[in-house]
C-alpha atoms as a printed R data frame, in Angstrom:
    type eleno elety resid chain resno       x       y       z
1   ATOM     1    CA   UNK     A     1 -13.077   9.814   7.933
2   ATOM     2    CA   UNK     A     2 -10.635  11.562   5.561
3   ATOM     3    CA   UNK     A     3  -7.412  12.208   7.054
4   ATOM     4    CA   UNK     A     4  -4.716  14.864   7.072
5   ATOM     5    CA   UNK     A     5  -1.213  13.676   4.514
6   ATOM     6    CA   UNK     A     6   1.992  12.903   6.802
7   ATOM     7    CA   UNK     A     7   4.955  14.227   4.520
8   ATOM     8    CA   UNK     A     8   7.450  14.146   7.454
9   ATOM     9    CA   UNK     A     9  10.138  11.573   6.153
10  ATOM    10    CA   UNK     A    10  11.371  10.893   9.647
11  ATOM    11    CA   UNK     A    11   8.029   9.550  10.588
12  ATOM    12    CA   UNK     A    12   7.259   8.013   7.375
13  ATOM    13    CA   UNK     A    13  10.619   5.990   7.297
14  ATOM    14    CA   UNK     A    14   9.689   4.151  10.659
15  ATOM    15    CA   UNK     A    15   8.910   0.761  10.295
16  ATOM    16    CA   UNK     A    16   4.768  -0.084  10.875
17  ATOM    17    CA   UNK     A    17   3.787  -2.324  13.510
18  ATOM    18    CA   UNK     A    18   1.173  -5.573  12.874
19  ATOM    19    CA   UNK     A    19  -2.407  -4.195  12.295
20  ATOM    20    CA   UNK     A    20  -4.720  -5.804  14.672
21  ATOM    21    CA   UNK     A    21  -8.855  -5.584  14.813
22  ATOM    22    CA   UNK     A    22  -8.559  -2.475  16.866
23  ATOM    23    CA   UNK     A    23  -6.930  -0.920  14.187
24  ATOM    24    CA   UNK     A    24  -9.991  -1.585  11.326
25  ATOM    25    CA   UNK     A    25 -10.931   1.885  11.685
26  ATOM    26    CA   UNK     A    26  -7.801   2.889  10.385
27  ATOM    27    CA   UNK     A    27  -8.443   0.710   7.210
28  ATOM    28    CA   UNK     A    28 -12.002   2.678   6.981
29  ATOM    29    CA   UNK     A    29  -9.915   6.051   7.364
30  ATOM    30    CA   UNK     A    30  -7.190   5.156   4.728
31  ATOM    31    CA   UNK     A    31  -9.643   3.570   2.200
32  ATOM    32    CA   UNK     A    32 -11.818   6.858   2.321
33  ATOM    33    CA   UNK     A    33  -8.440   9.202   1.804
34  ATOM    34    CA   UNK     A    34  -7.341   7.428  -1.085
35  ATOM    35    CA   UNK     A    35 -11.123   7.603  -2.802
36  ATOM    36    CA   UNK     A    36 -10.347  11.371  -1.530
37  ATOM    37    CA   UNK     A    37  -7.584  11.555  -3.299
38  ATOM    38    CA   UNK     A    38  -8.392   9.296  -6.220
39  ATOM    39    CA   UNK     A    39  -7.542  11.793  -9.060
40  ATOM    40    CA   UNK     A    40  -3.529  12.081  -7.918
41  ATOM    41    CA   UNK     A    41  -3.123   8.869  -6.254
42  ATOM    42    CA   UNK     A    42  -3.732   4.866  -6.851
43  ATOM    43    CA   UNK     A    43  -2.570   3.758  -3.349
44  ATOM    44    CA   UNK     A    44  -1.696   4.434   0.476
45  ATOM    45    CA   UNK     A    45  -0.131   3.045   3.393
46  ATOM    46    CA   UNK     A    46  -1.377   3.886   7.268
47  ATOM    47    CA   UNK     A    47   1.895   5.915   8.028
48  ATOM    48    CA   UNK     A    48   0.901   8.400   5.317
49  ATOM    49    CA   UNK     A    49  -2.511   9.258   7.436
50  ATOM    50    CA   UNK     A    50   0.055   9.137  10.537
51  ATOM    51    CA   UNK     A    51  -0.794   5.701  11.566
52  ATOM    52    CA   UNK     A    52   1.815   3.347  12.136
53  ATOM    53    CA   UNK     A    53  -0.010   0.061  11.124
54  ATOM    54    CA   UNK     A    54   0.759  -2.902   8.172
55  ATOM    55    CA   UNK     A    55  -2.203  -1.742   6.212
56  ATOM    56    CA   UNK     A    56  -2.561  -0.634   2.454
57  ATOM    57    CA   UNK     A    57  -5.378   0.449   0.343
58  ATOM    58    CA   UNK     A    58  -4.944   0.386  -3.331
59  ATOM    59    CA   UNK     A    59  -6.858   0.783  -6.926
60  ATOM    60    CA   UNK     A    60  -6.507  -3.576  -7.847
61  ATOM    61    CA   UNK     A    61  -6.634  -3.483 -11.244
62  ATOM    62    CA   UNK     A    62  -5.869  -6.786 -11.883
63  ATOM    63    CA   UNK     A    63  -9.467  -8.130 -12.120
64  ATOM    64    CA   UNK     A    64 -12.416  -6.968 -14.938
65  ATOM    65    CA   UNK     A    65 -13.028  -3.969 -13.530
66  ATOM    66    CA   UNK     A    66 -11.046  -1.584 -11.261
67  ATOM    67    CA   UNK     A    67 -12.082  -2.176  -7.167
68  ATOM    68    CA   UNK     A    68 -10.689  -0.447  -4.195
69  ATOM    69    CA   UNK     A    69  -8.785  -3.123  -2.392
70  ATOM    70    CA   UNK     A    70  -7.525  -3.192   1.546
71  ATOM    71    CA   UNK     A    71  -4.701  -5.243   2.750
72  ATOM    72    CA   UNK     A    72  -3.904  -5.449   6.195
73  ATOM    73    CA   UNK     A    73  -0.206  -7.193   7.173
74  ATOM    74    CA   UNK     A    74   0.746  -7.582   3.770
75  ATOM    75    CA   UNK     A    75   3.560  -9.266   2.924
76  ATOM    76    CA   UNK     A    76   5.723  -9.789  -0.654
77  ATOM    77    CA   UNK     A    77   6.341 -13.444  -0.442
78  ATOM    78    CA   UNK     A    78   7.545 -13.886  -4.028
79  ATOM    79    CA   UNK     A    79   9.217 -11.719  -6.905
80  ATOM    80    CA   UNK     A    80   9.851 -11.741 -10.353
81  ATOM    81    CA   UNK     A    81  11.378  -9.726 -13.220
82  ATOM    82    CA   UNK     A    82  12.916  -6.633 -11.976
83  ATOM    83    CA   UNK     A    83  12.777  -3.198 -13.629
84  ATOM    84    CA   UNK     A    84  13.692   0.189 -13.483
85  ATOM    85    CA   UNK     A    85  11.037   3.021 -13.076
86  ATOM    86    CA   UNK     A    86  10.010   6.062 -11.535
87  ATOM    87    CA   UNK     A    87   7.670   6.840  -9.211
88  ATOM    88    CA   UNK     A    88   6.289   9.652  -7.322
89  ATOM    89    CA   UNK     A    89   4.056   9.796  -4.116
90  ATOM    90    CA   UNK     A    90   1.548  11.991  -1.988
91  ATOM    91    CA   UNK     A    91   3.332  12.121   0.699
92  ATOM    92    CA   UNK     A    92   6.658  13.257  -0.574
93  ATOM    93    CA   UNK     A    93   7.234  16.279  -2.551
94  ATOM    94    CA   UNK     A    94   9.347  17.162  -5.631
95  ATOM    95    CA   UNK     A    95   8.493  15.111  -8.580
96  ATOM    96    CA   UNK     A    96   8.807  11.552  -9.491
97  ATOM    97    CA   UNK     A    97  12.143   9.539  -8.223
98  ATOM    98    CA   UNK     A    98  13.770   6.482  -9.476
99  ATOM    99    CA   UNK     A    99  12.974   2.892  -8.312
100 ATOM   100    CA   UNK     A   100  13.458  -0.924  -8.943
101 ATOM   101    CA   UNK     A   101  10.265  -2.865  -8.636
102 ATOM   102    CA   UNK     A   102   9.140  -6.265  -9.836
103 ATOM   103    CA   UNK     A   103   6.849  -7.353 -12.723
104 ATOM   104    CA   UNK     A   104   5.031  -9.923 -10.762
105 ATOM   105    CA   UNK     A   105   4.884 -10.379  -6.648
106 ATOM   106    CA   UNK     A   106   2.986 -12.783  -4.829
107 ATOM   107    CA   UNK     A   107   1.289 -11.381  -1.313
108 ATOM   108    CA   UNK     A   108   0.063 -12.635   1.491
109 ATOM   109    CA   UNK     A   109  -2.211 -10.940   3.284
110 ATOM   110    CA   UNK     A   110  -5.104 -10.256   5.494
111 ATOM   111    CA   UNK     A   111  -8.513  -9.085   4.709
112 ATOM   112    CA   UNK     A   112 -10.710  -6.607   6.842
113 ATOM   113    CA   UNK     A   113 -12.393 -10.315   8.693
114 ATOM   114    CA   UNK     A   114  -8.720 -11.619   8.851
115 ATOM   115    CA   UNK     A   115  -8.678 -14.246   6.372
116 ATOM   116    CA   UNK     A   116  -5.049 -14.995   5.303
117 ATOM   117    CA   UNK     A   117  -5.538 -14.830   1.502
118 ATOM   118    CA   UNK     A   118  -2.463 -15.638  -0.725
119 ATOM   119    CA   UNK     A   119  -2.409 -13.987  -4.786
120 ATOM   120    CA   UNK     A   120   0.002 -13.597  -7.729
121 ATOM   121    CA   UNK     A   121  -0.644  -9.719  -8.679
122 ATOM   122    CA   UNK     A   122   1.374  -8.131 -12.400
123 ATOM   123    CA   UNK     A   123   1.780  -4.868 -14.007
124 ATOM   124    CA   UNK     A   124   0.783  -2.061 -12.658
125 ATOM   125    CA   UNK     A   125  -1.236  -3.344  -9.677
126 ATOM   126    CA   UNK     A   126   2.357  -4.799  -8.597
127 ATOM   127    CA   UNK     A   127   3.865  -1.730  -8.899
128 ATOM   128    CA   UNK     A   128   1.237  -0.274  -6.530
129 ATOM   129    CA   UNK     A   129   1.700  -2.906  -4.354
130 ATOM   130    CA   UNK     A   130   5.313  -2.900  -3.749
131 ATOM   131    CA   UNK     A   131   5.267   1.185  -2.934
132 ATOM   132    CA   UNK     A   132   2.848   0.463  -0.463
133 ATOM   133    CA   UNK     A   133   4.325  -2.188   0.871
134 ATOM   134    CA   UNK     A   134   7.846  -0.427   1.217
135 ATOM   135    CA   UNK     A   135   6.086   2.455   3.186
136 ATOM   136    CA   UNK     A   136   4.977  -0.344   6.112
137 ATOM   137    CA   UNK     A   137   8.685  -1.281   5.965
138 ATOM   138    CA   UNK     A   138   9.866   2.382   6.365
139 ATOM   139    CA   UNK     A   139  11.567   2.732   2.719
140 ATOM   140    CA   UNK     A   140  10.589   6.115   0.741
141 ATOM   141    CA   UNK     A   141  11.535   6.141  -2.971
């Protein structure tokens, strides 16, 4: 089901909790609001449809063609080559705001049949990744 945007920053800068199988609707829920929102936005955390859970949907465009991708407890395990850039997202308003990310990350993760599955992601896809990520940990650029 599509949900409503949070774009209260109190709630959006609490730390999510560990997603669990009970919470796999929720993945269904955020998956179908980002294909909602697919022309203005490439990824979303659970706290942005008001759910605080460690789960992440995102355009992966690190393959041969673009897929919708879930992550659920994902987790930046690795880093490498730091930039500056700017950023803007959904759930905030005003325009884009500065950031540091990384060029590569390595995550670990779950997928939606809890499979711990461990990959090297670069570029933009990282990028994506790393905003997401930061809104489980409660940090809004």
């Amino acid at each position: 089901m599509i949900k409503e945007l949070i774009h209260d920053p109190i709630f959006l800068g609490g730390r999510s909790e560990i997603a669990t199988k009970e919470d796999l609707q929720t993945a269904q829920d955020l998956m179908e609001t980002l294909i909602a929102h697919k022309e203005t936005c490439v990824g979303m955390a659970a706290n942005m449809i008001g759910v605080k859970k460690r789960i992440i949907a995102f355009l992966d465009e690190s393959g041969k063609s673009p897929v919708y991708t879930v992550m659920l407890n994902p987790e930046i395990i690795k880093k490498d080559g730091v930039y500056d850039t700017e950023e803007g997202c959904l759930s905030l308003l005003g325009g884009p705001r500065p950031c540091k990310r990384y060029k590569t990350v390595k995550v670990k993760w779950e997928t939606l049949d809890f499979q711990t599955r461990i990959k090297t992601f670069e570029g933009f896809t990282a990028q994506i990744i790393q905003h997401e990520i930061d809104h489980c940990n409660g940090i809004l650029i």
